[in-house]
GROMACS .gro file of C-alpha atoms in nm:
model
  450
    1UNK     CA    1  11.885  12.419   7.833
    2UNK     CA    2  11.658  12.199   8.078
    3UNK     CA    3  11.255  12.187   7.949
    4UNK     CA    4  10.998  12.070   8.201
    5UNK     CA    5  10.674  11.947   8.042
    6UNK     CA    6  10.362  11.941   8.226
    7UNK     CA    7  10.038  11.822   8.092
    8UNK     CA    8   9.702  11.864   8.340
    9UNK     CA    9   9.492  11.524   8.317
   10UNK     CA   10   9.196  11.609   8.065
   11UNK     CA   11   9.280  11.965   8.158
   12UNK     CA   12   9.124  11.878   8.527
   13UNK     CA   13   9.345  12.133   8.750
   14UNK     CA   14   9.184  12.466   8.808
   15UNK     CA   15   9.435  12.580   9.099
   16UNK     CA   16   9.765  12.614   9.197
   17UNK     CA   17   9.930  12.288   9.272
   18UNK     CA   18  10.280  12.168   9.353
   19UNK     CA   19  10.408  11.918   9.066
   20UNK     CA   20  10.732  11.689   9.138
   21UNK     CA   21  10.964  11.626   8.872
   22UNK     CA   22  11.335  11.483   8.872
   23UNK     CA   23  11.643  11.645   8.687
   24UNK     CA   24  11.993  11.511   8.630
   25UNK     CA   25  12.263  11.549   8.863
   26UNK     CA   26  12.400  11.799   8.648
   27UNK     CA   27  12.148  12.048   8.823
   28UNK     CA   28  12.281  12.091   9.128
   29UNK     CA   29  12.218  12.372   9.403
   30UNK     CA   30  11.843  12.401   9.608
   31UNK     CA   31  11.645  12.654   9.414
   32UNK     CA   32  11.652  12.763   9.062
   33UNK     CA   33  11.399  12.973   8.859
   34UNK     CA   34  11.251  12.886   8.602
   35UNK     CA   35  11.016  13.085   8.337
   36UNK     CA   36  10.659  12.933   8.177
   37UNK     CA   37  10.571  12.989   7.824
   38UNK     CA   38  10.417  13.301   7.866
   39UNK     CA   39  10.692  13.470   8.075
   40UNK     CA   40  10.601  13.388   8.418
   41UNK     CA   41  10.859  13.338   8.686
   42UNK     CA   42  10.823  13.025   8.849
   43UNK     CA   43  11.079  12.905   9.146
   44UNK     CA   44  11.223  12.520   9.152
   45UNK     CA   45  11.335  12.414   9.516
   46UNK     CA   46  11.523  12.078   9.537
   47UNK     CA   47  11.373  11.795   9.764
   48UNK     CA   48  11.569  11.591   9.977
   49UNK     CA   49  11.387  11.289  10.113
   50UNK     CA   50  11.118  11.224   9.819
   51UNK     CA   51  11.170  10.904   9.684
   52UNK     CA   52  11.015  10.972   9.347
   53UNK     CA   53  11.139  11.327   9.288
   54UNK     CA   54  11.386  11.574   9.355
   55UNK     CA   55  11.228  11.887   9.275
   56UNK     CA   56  10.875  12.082   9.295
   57UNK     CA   57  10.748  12.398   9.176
   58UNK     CA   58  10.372  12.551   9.183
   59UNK     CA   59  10.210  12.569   8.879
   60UNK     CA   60   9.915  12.710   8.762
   61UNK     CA   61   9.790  12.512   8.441
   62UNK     CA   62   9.632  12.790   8.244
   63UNK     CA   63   9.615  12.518   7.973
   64UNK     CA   64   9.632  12.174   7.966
   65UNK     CA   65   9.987  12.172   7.824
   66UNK     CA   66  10.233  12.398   8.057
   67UNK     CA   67  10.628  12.393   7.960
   68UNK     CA   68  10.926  12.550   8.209
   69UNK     CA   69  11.268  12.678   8.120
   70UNK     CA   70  11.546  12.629   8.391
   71UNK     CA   71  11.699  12.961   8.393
   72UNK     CA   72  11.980  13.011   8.710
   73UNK     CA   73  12.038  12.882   9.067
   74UNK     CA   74  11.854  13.167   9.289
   75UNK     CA   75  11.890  13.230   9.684
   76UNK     CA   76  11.585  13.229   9.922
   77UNK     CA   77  11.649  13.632   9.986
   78UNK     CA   78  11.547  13.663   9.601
   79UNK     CA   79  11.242  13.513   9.640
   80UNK     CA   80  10.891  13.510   9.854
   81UNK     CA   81  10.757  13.204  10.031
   82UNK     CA   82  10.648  13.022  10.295
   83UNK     CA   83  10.702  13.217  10.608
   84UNK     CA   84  10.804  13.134  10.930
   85UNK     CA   85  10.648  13.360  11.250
   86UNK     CA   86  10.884  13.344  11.572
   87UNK     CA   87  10.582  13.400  11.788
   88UNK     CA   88  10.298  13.138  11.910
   89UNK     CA   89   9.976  13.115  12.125
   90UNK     CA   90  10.024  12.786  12.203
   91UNK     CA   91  10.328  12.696  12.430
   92UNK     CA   92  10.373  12.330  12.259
   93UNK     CA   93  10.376  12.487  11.922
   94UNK     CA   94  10.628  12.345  11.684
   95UNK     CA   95  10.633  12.595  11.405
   96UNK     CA   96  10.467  12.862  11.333
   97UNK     CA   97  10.380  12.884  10.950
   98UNK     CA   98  10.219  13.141  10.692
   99UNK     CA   99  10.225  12.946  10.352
  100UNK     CA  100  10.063  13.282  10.175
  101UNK     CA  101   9.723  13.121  10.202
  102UNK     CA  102   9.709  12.942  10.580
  103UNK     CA  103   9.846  13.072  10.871
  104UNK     CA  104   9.856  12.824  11.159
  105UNK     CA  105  10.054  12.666  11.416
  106UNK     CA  106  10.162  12.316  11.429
  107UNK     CA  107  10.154  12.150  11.758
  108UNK     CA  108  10.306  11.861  11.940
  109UNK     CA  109  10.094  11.847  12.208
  110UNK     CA  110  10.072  11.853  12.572
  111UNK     CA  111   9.959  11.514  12.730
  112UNK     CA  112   9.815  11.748  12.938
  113UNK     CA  113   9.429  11.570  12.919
  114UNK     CA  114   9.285  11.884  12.786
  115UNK     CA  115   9.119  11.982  12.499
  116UNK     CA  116   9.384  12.252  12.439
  117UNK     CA  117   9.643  11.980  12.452
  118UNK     CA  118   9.584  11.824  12.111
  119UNK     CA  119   9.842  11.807  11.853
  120UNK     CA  120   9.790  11.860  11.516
  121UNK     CA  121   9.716  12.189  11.304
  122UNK     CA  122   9.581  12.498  11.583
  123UNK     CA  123   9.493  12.846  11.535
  124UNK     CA  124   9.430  12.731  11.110
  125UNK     CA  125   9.349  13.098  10.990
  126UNK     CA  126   9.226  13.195  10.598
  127UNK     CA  127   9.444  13.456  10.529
  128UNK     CA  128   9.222  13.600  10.244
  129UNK     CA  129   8.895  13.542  10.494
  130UNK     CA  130   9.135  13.674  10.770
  131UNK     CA  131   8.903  13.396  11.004
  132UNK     CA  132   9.057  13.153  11.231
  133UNK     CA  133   8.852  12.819  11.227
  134UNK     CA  134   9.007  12.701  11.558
  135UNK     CA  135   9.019  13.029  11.779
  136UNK     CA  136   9.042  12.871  12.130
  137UNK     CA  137   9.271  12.620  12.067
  138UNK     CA  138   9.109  12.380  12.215
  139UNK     CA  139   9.010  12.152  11.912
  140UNK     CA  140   9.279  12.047  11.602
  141UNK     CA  141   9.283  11.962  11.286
  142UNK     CA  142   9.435  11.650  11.181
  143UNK     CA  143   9.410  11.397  11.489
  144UNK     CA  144   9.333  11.056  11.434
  145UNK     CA  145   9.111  10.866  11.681
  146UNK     CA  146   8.911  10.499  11.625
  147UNK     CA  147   8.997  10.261  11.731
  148UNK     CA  148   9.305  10.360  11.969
  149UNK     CA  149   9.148  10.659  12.098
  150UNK     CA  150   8.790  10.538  12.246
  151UNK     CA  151   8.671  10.424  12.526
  152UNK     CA  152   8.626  10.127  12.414
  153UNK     CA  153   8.989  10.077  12.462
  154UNK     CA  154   9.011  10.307  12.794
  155UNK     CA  155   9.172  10.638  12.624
  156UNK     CA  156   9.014  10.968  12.540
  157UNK     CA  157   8.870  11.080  12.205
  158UNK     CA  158   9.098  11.282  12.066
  159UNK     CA  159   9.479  11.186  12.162
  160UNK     CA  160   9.508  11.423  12.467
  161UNK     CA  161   9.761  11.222  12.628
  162UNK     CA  162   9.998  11.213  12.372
  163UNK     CA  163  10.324  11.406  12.267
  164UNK     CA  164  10.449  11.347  11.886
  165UNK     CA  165  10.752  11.392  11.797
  166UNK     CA  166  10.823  11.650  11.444
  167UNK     CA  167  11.106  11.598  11.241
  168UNK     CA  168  11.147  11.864  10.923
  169UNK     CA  169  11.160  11.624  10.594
  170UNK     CA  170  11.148  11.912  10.345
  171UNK     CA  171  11.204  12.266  10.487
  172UNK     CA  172  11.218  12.527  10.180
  173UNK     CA  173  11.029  12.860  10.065
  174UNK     CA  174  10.814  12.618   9.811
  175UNK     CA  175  10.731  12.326  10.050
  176UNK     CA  176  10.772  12.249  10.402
  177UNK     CA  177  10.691  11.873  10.443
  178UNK     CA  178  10.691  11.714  10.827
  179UNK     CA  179  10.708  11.398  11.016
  180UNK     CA  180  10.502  11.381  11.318
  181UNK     CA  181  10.559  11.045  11.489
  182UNK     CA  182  10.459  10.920  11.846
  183UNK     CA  183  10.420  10.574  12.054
  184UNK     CA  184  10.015  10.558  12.082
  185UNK     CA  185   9.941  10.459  12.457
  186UNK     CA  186   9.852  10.190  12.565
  187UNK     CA  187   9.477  10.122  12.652
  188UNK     CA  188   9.264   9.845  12.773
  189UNK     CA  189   9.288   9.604  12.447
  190UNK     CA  190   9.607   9.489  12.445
  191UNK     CA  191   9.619   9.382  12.044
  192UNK     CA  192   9.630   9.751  12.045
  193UNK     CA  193   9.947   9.768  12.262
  194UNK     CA  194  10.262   9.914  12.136
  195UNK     CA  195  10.176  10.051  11.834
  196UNK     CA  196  10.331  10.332  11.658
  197UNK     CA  197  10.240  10.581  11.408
  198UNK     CA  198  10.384  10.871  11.156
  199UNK     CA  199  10.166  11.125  11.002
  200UNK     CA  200  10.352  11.328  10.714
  201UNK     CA  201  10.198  11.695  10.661
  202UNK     CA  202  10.310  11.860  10.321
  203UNK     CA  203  10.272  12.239  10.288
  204UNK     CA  204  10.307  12.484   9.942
  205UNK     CA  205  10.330  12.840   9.847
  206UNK     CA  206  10.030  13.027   9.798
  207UNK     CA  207   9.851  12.682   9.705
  208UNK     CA  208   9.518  12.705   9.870
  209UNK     CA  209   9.532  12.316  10.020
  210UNK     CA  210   9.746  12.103  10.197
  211UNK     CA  211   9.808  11.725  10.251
  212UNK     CA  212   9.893  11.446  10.460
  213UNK     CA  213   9.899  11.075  10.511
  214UNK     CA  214   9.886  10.866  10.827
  215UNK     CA  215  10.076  10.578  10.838
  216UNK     CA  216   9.991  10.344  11.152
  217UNK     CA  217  10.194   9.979  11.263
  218UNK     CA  218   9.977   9.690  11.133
  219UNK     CA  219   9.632   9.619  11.376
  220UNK     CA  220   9.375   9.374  11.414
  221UNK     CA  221   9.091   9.437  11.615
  222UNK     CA  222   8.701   9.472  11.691
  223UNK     CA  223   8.440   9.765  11.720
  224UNK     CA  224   8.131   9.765  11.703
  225UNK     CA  225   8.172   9.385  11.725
  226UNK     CA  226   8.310   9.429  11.378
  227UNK     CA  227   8.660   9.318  11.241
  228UNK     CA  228   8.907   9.636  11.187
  229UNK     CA  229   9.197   9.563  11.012
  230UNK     CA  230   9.414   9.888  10.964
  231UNK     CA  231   9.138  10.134  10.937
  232UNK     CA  232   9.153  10.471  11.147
  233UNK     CA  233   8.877  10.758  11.219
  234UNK     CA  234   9.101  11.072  11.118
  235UNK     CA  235   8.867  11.378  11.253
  236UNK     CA  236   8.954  11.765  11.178
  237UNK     CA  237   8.746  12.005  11.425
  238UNK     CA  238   8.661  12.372  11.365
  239UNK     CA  239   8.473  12.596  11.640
  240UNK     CA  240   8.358  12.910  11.593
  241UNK     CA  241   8.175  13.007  11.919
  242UNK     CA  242   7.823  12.941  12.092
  243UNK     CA  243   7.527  12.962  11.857
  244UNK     CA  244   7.721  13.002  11.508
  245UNK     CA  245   7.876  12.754  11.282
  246UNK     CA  246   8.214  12.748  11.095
  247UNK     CA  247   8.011  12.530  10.787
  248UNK     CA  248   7.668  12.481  10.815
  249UNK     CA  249   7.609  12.236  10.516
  250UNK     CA  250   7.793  11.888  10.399
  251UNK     CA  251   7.841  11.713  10.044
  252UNK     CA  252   7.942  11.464   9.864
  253UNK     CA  253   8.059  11.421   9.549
  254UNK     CA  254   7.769  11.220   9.407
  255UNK     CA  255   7.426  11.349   9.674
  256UNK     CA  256   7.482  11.228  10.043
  257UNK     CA  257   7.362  10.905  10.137
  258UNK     CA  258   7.281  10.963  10.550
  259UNK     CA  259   7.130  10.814  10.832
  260UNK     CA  260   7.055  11.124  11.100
  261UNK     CA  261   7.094  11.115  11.463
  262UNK     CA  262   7.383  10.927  11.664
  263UNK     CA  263   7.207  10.701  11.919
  264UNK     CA  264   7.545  10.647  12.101
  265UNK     CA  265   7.634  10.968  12.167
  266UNK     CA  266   7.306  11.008  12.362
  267UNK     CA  267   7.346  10.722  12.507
  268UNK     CA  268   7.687  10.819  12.583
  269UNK     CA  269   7.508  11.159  12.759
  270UNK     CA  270   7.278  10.979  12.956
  271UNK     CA  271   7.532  10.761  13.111
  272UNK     CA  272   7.767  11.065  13.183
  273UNK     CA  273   7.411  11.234  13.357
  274UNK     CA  274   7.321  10.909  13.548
  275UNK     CA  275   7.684  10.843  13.688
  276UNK     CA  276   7.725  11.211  13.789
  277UNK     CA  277   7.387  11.221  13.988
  278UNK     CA  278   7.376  10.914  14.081
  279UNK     CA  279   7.475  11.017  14.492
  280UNK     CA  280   7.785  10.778  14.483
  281UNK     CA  281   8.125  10.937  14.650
  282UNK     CA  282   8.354  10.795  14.442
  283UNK     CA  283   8.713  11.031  14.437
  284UNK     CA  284   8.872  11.324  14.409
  285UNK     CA  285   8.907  11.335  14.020
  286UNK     CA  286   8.505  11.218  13.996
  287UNK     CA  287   8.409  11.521  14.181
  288UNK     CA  288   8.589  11.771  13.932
  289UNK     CA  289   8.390  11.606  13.617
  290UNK     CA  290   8.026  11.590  13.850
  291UNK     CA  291   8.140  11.950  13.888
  292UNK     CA  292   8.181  12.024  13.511
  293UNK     CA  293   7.930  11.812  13.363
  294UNK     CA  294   7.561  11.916  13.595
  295UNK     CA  295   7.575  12.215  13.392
  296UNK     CA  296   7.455  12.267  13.005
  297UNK     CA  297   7.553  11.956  12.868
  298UNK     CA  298   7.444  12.069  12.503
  299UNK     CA  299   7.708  12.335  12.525
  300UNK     CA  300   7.991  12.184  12.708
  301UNK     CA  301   8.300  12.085  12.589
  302UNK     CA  302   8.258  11.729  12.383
  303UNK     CA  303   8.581  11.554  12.500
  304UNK     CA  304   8.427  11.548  12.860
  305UNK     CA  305   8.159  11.324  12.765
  306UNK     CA  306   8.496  11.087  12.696
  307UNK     CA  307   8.727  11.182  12.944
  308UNK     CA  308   8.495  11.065  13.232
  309UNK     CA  309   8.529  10.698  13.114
  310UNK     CA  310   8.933  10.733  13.022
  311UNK     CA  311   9.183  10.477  13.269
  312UNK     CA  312   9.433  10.785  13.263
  313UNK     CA  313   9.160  10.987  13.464
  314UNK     CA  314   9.065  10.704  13.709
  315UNK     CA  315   8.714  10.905  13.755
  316UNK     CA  316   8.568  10.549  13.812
  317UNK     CA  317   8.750  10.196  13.880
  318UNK     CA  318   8.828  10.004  13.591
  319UNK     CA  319   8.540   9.741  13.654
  320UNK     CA  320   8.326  10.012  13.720
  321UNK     CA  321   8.401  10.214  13.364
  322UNK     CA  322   8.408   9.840  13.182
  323UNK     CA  323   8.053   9.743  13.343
  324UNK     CA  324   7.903  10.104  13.257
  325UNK     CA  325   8.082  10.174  12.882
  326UNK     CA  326   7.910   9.812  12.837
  327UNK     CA  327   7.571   9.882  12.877
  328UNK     CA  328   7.651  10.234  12.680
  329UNK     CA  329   7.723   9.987  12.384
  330UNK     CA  330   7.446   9.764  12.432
  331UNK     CA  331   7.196  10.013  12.369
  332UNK     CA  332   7.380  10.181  12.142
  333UNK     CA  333   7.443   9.894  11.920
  334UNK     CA  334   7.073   9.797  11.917
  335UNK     CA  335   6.926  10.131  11.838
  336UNK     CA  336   7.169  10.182  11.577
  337UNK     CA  337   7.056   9.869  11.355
  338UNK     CA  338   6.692   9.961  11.424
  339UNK     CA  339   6.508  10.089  11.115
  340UNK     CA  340   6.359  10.419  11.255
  341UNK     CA  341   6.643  10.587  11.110
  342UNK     CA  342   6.631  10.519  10.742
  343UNK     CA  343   6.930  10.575  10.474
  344UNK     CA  344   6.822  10.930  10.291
  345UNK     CA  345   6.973  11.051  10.004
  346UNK     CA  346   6.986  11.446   9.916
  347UNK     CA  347   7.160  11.603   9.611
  348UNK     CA  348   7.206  11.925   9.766
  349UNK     CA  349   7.449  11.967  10.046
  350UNK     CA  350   7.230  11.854  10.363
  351UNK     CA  351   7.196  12.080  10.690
  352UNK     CA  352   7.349  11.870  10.969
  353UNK     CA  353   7.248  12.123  11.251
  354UNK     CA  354   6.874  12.072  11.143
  355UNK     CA  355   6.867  11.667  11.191
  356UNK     CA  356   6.859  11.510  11.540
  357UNK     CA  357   7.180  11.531  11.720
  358UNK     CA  358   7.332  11.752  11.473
  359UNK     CA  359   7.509  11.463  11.337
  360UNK     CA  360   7.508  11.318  11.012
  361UNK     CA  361   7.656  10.918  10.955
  362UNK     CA  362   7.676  10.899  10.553
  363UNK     CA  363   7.812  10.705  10.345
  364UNK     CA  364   8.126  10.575  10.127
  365UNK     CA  365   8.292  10.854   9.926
  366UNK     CA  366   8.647  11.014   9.815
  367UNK     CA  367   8.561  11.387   9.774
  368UNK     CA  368   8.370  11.523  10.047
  369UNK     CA  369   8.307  11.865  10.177
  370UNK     CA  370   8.157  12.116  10.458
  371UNK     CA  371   8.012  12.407  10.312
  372UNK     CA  372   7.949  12.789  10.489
  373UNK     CA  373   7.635  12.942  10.254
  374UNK     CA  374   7.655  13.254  10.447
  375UNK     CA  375   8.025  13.339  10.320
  376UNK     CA  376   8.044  13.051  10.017
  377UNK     CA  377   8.408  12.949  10.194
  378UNK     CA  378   8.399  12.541  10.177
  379UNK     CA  379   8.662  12.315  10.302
  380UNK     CA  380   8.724  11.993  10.044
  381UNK     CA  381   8.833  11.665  10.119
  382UNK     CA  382   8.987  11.450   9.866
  383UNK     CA  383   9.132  11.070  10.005
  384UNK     CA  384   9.324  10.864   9.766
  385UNK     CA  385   9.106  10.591   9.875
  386UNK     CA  386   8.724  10.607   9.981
  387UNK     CA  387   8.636  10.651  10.340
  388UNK     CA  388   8.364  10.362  10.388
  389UNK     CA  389   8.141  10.605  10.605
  390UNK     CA  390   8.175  10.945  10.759
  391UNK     CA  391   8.059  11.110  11.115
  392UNK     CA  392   7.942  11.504  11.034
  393UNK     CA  393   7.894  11.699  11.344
  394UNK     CA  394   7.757  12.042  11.332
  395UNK     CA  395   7.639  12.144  11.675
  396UNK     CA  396   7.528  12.524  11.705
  397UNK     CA  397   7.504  12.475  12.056
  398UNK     CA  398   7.866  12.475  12.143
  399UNK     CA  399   7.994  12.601  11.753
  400UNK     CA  400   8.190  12.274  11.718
  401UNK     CA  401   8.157  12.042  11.456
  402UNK     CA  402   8.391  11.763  11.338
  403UNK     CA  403   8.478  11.605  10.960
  404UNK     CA  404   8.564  11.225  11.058
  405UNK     CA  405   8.610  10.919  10.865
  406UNK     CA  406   8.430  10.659  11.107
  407UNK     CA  407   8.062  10.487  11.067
  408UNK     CA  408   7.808  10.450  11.386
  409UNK     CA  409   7.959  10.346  11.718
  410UNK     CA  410   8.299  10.486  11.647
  411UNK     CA  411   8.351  10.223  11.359
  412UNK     CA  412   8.671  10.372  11.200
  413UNK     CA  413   8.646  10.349  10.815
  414UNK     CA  414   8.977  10.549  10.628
  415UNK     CA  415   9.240  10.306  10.516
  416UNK     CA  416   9.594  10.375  10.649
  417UNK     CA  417   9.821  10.514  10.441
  418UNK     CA  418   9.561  10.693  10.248
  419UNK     CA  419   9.667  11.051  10.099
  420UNK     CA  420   9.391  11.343  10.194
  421UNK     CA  421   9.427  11.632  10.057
  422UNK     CA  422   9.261  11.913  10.174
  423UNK     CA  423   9.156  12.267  10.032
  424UNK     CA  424   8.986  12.582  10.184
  425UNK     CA  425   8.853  12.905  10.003
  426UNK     CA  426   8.540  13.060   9.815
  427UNK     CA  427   8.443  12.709   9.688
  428UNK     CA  428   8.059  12.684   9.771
  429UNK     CA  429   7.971  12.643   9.372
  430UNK     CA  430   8.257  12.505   9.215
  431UNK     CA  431   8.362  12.265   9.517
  432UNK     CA  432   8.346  11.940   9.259
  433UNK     CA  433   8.576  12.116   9.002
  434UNK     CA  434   8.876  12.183   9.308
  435UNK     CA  435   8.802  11.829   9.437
  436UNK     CA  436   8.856  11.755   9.097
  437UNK     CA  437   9.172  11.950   9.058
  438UNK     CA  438   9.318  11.772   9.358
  439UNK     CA  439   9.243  11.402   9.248
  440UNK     CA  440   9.421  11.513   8.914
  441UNK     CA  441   9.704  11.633   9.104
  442UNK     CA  442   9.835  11.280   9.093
  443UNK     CA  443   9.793  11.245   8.689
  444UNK     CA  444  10.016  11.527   8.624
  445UNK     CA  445  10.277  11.416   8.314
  446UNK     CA  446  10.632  11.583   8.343
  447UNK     CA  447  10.855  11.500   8.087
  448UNK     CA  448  11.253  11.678   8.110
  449UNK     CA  449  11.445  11.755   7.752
  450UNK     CA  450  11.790  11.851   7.817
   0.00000   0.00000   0.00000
């Protein structure tokens, strides 16, 4: 008789959460239950392509000390899990996923140049909250931007004009782990040329989180005239109309340390203005953004602030983007390092949408999250290692807002290969104790008699 032993670091975990474990080759077959000291059915599915484990199984640690009996190989028609839905609302959806507490699609993307052409995680709906957080699909959760995807380096912000590939790595009713993977385009700095990238998404069974890690080809480069050596800006959007918010507060672990206001987006907004009514004929392509952008600015659509000044739209020549872009950064840069923006610190979650530009630069932290105190639903982010700054946008205006991991002037600050895990649900007061939960996650002790 096979015993699983699981002990909860200094009895941290306070949710459901998948735990690994590895059993002899005598246990053969893909799923087996298994039953928990107090009589609870648990089910075991066997990984393939997990170096450090061959199984998972959810547990919920309602002590610190949790022990499983293998019982029988089972089918999947005996048991509930992750479901797949045939149908999709976006046409470059991969799958199609209800895990029991997400429902969402999972998208390749278009390389269309659109907003809706982003791949990632689209249509991300609470199933308890029965509330989608991306209803237009036109924003994603999960891209990953600085320093490829800038224009700095002559490509959009996010990765419209990119198609991943998704392989399945793990595809049972437990977990459903994938690959996405993709050549990132070339832009105008060419030690950025060539590079490739794989992003692994992991998905449980009524766990109220998920995770993911990005892993990019080694880079060396500059922004903000600052060495970057194999950091990324990873940025997860959420919309929820004109004049409302999805959250409407951010934290971190410890009180937010923040500077308030983002000098380059303004300056980024003026430039778009002066170009666009500036009387020049220029082309065909220039006329359709002069067309879109002389309206509301506040309230338009953020990626067309970028996608004026991308090479793939050839809006303006390349000397004329490079000579413009430049004096965007020069002014940026300066007013940035000025020190009419001093570092503030708050305890309590601070209210983005209430500080100039909506937008909130703060600083170094591993457990971070955006807060709704309307509804008290929170979204938690936990990173193996520290983001070194974070861009919070919150912008009632348009009802987007962005989580990213970059400091001012699109300074990306998450090391690759870091593992984020992220959680949704009633969390508003007890948002520490799940960020908790998921840093433990990686403590867990298993120990196999038999």
């Amino acid at each position: 008789m096979v015993k699983i032993t699981l002990v909860s670091p200094e009895d941290k975990i306070k949710i459901p959460v998948p735990v690994k474990f590895t059993l002899s080759n005598n246990v053969i077959g893909d799923l087996w239950s298994a039953v928990t000291d107090d009589g609870q059915q648990v089910v075991c599915q066997r990984l393939h392509n997990d170096r450090a484990a061959n199984f998972v199984t959810i547990v919920e640690f309602k002590k610190a000390t949790e022990t499983l009996t293998l019982q029988k190989e089972i089918s999947a028609s005996e048991i509930t899990g992750i479901q797949k839905i045939a149908t999709a609302k976006e046409k470059d959806c991969y799958v199609h996923l209800n895990t029991g507490k997400f429902d969402f699609e999972l998208c390749r993307g278009t390389a269309e140049g659109e907003g809706s052409s982003k791949w990632g995680l689209r249509h991300f709906w609470s199933v308890e909250e029965n509330r989608d957080l991306v209803p237009s699909g036109n924003n994603a959760i999960g891209g990953f931007y600085g320093p490829f995807f800038t224009p700095d380096n002559g490509l959009i912000n996010p990765a419209e004009h990119l198609i991943v590939d998704i392989t399945p790595l793990e595809d049972g009713p437990i977990m459903k782990k994938y690959r996405l993977a993709g050549r990132i385009p070339d832009g105008t700095k060419p030690e950025l040329h060539g590079k490739r990238f794989h992003l692994d998404w992991s998905f449980y069974y009524n766990v109220p989180f998920f995770s993911r890690v990005y892993n990019v080809d080694h880079f060396e480069t500059t922004v903000n005239r600052r060495s970057i050596v194999d950091k990324i800006t990873v940025g997860d959007e959420f919309e929820s109309g004109i004049g409302q918010l999805v959250f409407d507060r951010f934290a971190t672990y410890d009180g937010v340390w923040y500077r308030a206001g983002d000098p380059y987006s303004g300056k980024l907004a003026e430039k778009v203005q002066e170009l666009v009514h500036d009387g020049k004929e220029r082309n065909a392509r220039f006329a359709d953004f002069k067309k879109a952008l002389t309206g509301n600015m506040a309230n338009a659509h953020w990626d067309l602030y970028w996608r004026l000044f991308s090479v793939w739209e050839n809006a303006l020549s390349n000397e004329e983007e490079q000579v413009e872009l430049q004096d965007v950064r020069d002014q940026a840069f300066v007013l940035a390092e000025l020190n009419n923006r001093p570092w503030l610190f708050s305890q309590d979650p601070v209210n983005v949408s209430q500080v100039t530009d909506q937008t909130v630069f703060a600083g170094p932290a591993s457990k971070s999250a955006e807060i709704n105190t309307e509804t008290g639903q929170a979204m938690i982010w936990q990173t193996s290692a520290a983001s070194n700054a974070f861009q919070i946008v919150q912008r009632p205006q348009s009802g987007w807002q962005n989580w990213g991991t970059n400091a001012e002037n699109e300074c990306p600050s998450l090391p690759v290969g870091s593992l984020i895990h992220t959680a949704y649900g009633p969390y508003q007061d007890n948002w520490r104790e799940i960020a908790d939960s998921l840093e433990a996650l990686q403590e867990v002790e298993t120990n196999i008699e038999g």
